[in-house]
PDB file of C-alpha atoms in Angstrom:
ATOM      1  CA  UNK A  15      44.726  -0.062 -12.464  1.00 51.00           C
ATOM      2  CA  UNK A  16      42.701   2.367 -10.546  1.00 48.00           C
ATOM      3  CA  UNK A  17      41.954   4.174 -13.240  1.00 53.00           C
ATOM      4  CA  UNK A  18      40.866   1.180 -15.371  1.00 55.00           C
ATOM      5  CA  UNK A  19      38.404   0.161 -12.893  1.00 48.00           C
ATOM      6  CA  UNK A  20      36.751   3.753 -12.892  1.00 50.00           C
ATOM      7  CA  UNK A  21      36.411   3.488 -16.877  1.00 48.00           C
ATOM      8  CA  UNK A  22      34.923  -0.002 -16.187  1.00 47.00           C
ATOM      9  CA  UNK A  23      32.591   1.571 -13.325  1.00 48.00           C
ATOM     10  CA  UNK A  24      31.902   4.328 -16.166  1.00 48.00           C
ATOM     11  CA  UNK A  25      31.058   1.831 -19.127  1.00 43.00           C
ATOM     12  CA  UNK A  26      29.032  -0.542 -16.715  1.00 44.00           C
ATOM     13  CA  UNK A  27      26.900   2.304 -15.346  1.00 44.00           C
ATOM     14  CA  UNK A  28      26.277   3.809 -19.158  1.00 43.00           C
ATOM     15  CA  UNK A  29      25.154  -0.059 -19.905  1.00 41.00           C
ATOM     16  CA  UNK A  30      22.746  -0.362 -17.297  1.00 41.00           C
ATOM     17  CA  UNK A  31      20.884   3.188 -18.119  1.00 41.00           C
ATOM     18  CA  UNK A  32      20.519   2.087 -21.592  1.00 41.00           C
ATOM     19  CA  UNK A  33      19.203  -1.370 -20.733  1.00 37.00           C
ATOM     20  CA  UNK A  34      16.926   0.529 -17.684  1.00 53.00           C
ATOM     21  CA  UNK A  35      15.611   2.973 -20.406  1.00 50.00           C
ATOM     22  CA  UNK A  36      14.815  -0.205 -22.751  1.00 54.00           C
ATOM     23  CA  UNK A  37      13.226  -1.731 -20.035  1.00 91.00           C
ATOM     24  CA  UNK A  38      11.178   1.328 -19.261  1.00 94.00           C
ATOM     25  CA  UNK A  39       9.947   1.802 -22.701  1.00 93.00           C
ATOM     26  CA  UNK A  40       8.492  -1.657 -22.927  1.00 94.00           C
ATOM     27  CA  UNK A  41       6.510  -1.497 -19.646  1.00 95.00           C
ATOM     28  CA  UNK A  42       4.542   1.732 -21.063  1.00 97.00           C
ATOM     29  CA  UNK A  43       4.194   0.397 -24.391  1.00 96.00           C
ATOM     30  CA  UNK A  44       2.366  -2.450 -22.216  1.00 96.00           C
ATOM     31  CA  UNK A  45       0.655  -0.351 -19.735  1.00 97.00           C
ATOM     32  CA  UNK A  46      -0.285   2.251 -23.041  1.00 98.00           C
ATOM     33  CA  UNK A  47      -1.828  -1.649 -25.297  1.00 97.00           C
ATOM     34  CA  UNK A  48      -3.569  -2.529 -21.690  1.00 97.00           C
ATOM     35  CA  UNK A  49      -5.589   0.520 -21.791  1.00 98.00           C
ATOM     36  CA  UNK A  50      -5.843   1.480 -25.693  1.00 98.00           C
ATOM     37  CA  UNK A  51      -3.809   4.770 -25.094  1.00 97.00           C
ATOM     38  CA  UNK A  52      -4.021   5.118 -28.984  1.00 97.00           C
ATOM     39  CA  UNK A  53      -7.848   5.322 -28.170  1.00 97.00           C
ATOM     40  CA  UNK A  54      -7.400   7.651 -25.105  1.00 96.00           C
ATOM     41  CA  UNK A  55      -5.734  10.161 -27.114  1.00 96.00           C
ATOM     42  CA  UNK A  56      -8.310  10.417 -29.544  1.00 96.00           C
ATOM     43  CA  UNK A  57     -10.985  11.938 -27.573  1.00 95.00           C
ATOM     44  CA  UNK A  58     -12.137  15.311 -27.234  1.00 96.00           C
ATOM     45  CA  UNK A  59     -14.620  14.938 -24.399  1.00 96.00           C
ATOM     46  CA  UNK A  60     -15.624  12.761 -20.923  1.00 96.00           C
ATOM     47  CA  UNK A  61     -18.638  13.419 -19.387  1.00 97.00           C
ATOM     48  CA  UNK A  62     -18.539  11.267 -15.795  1.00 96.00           C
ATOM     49  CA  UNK A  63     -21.404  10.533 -13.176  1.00 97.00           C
ATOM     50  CA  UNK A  64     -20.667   8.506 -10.100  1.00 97.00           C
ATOM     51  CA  UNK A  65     -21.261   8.679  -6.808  1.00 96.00           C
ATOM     52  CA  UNK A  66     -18.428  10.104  -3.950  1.00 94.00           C
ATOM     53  CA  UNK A  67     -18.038   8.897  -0.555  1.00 91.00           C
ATOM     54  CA  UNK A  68     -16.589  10.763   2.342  1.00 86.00           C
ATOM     55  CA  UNK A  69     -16.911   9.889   5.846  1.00 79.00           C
ATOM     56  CA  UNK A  70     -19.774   7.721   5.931  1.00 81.00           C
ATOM     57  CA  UNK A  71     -21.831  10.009   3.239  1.00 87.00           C
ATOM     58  CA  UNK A  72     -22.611   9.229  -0.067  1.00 92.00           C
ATOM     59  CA  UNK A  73     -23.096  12.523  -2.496  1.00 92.00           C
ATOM     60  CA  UNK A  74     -23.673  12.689  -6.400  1.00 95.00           C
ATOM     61  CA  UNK A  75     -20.977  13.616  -8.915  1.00 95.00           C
ATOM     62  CA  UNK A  76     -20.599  15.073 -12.241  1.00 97.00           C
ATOM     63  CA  UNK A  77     -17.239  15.522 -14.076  1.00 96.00           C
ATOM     64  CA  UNK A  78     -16.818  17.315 -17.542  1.00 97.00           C
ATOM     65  CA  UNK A  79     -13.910  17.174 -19.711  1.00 96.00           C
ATOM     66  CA  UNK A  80     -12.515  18.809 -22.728  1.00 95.00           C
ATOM     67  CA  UNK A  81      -9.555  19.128 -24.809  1.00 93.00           C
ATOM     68  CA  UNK A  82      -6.859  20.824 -23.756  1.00 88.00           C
ATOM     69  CA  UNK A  83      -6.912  20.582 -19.874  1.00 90.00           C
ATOM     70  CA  UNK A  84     -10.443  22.010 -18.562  1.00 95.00           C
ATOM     71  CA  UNK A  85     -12.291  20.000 -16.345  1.00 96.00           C
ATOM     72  CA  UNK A  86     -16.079  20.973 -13.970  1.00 96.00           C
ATOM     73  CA  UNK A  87     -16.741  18.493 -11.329  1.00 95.00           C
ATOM     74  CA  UNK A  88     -19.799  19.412  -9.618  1.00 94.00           C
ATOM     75  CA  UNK A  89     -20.589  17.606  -6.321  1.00 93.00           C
ATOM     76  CA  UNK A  90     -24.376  17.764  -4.530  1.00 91.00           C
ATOM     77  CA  UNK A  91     -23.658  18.177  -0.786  1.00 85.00           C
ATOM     78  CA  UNK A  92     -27.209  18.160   1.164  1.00 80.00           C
ATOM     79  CA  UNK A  93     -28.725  20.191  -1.466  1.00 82.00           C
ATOM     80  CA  UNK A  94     -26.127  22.490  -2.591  1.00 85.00           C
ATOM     81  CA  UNK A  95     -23.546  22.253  -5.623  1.00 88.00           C
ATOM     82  CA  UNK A  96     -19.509  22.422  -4.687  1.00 90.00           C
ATOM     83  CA  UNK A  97     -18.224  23.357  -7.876  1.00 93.00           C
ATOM     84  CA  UNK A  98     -14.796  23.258  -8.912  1.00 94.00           C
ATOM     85  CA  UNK A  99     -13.236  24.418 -12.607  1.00 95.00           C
ATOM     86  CA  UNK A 100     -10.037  24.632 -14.208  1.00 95.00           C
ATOM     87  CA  UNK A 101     -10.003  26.952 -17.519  1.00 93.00           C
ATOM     88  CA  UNK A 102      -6.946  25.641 -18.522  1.00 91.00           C
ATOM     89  CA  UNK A 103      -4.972  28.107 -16.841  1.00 92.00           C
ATOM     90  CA  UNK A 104      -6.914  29.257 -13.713  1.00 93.00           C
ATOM     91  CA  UNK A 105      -8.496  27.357 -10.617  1.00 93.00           C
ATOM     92  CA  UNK A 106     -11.946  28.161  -8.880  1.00 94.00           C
ATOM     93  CA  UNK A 107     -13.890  26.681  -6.866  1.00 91.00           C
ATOM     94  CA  UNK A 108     -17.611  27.503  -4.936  1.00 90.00           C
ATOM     95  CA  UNK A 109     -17.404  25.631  -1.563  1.00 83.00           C
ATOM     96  CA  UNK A 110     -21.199  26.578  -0.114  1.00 76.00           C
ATOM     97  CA  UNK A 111     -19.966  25.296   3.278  1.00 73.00           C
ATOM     98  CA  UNK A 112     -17.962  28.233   3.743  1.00 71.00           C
ATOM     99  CA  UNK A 113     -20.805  30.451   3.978  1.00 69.00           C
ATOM    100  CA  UNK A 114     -20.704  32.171   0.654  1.00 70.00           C
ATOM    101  CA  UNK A 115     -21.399  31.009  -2.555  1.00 76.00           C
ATOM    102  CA  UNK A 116     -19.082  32.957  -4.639  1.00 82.00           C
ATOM    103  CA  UNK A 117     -16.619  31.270  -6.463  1.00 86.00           C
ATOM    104  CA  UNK A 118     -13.068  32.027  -5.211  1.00 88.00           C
ATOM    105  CA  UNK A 119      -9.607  31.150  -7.302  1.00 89.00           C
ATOM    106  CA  UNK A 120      -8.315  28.633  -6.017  1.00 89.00           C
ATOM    107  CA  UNK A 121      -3.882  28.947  -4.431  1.00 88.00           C
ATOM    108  CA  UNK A 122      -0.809  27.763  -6.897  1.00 87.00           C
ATOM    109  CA  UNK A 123      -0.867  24.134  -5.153  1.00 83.00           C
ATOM    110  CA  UNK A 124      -4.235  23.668  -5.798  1.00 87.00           C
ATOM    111  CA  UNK A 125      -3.991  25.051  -9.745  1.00 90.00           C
ATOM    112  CA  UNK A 126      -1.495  22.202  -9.856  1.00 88.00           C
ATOM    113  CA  UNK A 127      -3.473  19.517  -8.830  1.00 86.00           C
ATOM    114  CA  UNK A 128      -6.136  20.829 -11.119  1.00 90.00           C
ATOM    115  CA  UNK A 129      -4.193  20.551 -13.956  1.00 91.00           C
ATOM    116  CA  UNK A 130      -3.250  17.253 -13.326  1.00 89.00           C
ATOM    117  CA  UNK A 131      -6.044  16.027 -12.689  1.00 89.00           C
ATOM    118  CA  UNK A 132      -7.490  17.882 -16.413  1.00 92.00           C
ATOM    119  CA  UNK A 133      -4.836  15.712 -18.263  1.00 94.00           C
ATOM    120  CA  UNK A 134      -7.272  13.235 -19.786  1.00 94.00           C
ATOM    121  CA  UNK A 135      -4.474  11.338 -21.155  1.00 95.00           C
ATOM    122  CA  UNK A 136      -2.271  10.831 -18.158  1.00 94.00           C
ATOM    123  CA  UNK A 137       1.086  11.504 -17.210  1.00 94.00           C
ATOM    124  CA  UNK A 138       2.766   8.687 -18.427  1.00 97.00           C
ATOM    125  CA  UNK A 139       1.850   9.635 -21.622  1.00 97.00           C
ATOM    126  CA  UNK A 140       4.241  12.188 -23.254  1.00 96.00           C
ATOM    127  CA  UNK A 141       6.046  12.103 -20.148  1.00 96.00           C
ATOM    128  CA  UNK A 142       9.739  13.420 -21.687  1.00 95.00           C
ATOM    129  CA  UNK A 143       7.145  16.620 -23.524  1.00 95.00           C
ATOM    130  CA  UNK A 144       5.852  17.427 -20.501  1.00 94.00           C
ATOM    131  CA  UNK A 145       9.162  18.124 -18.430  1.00 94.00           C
ATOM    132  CA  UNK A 146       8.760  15.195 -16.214  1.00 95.00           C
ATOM    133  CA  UNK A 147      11.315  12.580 -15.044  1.00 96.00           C
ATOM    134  CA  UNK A 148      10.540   8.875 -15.033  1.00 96.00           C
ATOM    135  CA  UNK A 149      12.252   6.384 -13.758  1.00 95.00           C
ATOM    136  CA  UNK A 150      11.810   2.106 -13.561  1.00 95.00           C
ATOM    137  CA  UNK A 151      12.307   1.235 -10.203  1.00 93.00           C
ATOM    138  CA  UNK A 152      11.956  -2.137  -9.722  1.00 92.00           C
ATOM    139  CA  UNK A 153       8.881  -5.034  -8.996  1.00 92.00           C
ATOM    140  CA  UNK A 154       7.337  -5.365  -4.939  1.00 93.00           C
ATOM    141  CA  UNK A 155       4.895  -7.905  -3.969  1.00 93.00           C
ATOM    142  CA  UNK A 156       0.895  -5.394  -3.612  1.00 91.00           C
ATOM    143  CA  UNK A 157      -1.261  -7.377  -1.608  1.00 89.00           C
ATOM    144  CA  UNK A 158      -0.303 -10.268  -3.380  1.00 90.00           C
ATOM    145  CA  UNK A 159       0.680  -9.069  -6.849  1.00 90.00           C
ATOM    146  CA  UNK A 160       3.817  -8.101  -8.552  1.00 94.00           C
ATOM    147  CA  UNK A 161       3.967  -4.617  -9.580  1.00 95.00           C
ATOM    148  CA  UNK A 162       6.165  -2.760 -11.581  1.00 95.00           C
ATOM    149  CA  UNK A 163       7.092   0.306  -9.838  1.00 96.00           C
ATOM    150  CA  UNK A 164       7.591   3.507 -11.848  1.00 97.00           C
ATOM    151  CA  UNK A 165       9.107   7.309  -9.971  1.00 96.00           C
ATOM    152  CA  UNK A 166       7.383  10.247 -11.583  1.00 96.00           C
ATOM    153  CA  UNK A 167       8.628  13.806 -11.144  1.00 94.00           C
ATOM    154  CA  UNK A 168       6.669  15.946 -13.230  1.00 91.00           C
ATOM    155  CA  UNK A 169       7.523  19.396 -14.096  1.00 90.00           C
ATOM    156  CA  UNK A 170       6.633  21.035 -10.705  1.00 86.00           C
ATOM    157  CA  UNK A 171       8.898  18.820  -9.086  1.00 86.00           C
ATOM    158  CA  UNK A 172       5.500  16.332  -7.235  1.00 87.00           C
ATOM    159  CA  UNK A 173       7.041  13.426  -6.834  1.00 91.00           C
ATOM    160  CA  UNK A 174       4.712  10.415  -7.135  1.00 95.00           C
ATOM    161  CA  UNK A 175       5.223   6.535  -7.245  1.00 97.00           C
ATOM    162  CA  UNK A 176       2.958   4.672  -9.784  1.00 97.00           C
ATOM    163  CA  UNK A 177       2.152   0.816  -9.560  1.00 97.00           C
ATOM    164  CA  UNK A 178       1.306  -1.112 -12.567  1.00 97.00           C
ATOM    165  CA  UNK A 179       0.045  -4.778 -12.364  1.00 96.00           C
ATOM    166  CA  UNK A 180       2.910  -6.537 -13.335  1.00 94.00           C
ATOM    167  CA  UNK A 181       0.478  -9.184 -14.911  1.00 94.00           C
ATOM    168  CA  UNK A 182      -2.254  -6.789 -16.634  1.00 96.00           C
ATOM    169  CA  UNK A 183      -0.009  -3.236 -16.869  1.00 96.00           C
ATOM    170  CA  UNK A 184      -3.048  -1.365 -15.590  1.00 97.00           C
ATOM    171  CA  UNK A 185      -2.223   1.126 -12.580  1.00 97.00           C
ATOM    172  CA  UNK A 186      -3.575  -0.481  -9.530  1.00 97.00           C
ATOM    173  CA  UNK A 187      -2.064   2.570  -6.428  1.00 97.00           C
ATOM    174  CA  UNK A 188      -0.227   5.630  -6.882  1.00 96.00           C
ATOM    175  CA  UNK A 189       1.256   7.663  -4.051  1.00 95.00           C
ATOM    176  CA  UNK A 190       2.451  10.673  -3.695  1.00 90.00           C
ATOM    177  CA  UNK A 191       3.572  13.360  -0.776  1.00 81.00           C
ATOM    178  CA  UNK A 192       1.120  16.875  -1.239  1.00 75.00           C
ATOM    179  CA  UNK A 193       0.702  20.100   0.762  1.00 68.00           C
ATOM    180  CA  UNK A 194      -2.425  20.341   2.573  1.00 67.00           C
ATOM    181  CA  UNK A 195      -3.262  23.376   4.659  1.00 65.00           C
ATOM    182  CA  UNK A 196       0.264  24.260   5.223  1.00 70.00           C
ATOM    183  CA  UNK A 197       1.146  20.193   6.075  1.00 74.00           C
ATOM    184  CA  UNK A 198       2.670  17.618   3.979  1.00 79.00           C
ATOM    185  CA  UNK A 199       0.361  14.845   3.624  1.00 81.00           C
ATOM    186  CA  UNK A 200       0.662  11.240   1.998  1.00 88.00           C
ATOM    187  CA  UNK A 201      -1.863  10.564  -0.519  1.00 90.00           C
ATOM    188  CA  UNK A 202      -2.550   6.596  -1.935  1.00 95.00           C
ATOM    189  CA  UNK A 203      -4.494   6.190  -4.977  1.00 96.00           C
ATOM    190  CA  UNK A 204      -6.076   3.293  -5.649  1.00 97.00           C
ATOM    191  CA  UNK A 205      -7.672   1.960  -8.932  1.00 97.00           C
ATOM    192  CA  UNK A 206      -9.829  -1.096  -9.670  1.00 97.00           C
ATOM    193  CA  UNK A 207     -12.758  -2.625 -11.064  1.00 97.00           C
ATOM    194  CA  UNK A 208     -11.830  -1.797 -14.487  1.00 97.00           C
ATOM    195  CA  UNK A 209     -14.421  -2.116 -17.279  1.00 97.00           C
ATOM    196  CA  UNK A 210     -13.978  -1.803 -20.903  1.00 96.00           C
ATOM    197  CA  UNK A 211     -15.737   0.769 -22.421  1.00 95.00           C
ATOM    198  CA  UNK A 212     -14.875   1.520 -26.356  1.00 94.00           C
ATOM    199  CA  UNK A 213     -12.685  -0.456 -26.499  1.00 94.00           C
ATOM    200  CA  UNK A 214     -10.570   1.484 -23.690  1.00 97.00           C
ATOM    201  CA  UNK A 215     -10.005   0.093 -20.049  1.00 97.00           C
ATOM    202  CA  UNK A 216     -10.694   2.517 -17.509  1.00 96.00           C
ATOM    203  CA  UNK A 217     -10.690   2.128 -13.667  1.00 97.00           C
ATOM    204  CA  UNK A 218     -14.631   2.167 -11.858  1.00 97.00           C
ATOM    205  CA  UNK A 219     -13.531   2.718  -8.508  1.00 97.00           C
ATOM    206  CA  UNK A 220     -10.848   4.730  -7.152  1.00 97.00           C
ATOM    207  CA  UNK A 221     -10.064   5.246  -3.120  1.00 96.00           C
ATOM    208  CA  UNK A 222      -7.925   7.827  -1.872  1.00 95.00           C
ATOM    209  CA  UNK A 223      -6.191   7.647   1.608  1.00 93.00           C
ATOM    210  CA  UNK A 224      -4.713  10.325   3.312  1.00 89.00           C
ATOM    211  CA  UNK A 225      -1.677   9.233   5.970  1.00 86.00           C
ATOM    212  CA  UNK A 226      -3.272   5.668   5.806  1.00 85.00           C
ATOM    213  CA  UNK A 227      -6.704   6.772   6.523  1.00 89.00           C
ATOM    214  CA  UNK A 228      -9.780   6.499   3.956  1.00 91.00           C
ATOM    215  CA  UNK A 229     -10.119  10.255   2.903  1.00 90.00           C
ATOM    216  CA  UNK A 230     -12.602   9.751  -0.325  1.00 92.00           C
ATOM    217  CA  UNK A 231     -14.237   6.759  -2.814  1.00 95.00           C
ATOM    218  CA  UNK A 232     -15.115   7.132  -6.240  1.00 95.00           C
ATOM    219  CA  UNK A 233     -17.444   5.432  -7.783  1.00 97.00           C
ATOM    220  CA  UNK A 234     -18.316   6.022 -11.366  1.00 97.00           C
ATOM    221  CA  UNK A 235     -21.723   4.814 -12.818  1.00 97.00           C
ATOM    222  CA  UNK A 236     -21.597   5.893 -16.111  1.00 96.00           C
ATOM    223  CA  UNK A 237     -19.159   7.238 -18.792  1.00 96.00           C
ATOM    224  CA  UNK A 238     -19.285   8.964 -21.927  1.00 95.00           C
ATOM    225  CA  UNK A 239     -17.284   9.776 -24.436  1.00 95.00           C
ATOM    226  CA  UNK A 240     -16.925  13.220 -27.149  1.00 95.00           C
ATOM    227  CA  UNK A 241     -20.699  14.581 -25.995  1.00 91.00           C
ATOM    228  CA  UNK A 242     -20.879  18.330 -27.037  1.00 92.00           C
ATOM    229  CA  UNK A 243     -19.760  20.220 -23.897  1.00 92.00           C
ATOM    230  CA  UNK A 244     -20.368  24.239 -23.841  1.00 91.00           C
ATOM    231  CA  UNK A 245     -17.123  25.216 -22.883  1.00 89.00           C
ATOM    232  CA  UNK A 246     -18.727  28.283 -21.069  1.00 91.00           C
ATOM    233  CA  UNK A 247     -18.904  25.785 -18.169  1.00 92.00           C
ATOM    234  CA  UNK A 248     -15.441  26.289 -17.900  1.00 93.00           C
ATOM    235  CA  UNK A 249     -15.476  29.810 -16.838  1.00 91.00           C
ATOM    236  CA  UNK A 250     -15.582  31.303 -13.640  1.00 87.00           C
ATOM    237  CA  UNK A 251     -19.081  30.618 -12.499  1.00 78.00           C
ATOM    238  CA  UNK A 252     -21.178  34.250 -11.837  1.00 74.00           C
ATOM    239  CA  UNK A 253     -23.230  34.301  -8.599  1.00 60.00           C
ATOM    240  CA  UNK A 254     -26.989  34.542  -8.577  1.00 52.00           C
ATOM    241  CA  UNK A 255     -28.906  37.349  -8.134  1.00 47.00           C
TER     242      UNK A 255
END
């Protein structure tokens, strides 16, 4: 008898993964119609200009994209440029605040995060090539709203928790636990005023909060998609003579 009930246990537990993984499935082919993923895909370039705010300040902000994985985002801070690059491979970054304006490569954590952030069509996408784990949690109640919470687990082993309007199947906060200056930190993403913009839905304004306080705001003015980008922007910057 005791052994029936463990092959019952066994048969019920194989049932429920396949009808989790269904499940699964559907809510990214949602979340991938809500935002035209098919569209997503398909470009080769994102040139963005916003504005960033940090503790009161407002500064100007340029980010440059290109296919695969290099990103520039150049930020004015009282009339000098933070620069920060990702070849594809390497991290640097040009933080005049320090003192010096040479551009210094950047630690393994921060390459990371780089690359992450360089993935222009997200980590849901191609989540199984990329090494990552995903998993369907569940629905919570967001302010209000039913989300559909997904657990991430990409390659590295950063965990992070992704909320999807349960409603729209656009990404509304993401969380995750990162290393900052030899501390772990939690970081909450959040995304809203979505526009469309050929035909794909992309988030306006993003706020980040570190351990429940307001860290950073994005807000992006303009967008564009496939301009020619030199891709010498994407090496390590030389410093003027």
């Amino acid at each position: 008898m005791k052994s029936m009930k463990i092959i019952l246990l066994a048969l019920l537990t194989a049932f429920m993964g396949q009808i989790n993984a269904q499940d699964l499935e559907e809510v990214l082919e949602s979340h991938f119609e809500a935002i035209n993923q098919d569209a997503v895909v398909n470009i080769k370039s994102i040139h963005m200009v916003g504005k960033s705010g940090r503790m009161g300040q407002s500064f100007n902000f340029q980010i440059w994209q290109v296919r695969p994985s290099k990103s520039r985002m150049e930020v004015d801070i009282q009339g000098q440029k933070m620069i920060q690059i990702y070849d594809g491979e390497k991290g640097y970054m040009v933080a005049p605040w320090t003192g010096s304006i040479e551009a210094q490569e950047v630690g393994e954590t921060e390459v990371e995060q780089m690359a992450e952030q360089a993935d222009m069509d997200g980590e849901l996408w191609n989540w199984e090539e990329k090494g990552s784990q995903l998993t369907l949690e569940g629905i919570e109640d967001f302010e209000g709203t039913e989300v559909i919470v997904l657990q991430l687990i990409n390659k590295n082993g950063n965990e992070k928790t992704i909320y999807l309007d349960a409603d729209s199947f656009l990404m509304v906060k993401m969380t995750a636990k990162i290393q900052m200056q030899g501390s772990e930190i939690l970081s909450e993403t959040f995304f809203s005023n979505y526009k469309e913009l050929d035909d794909m839905v992309m988030p306006f304004f993003i706020e980040t909060k570190m351990n429940g306080q307001v860290a950073n705001t994005i807000t992006v003015e303009s967008m564009e998609f496939d301009k020619e980008i030199d891709h010498k922007m994407f090496v390590k910057p030389e410093t003027s003579k």
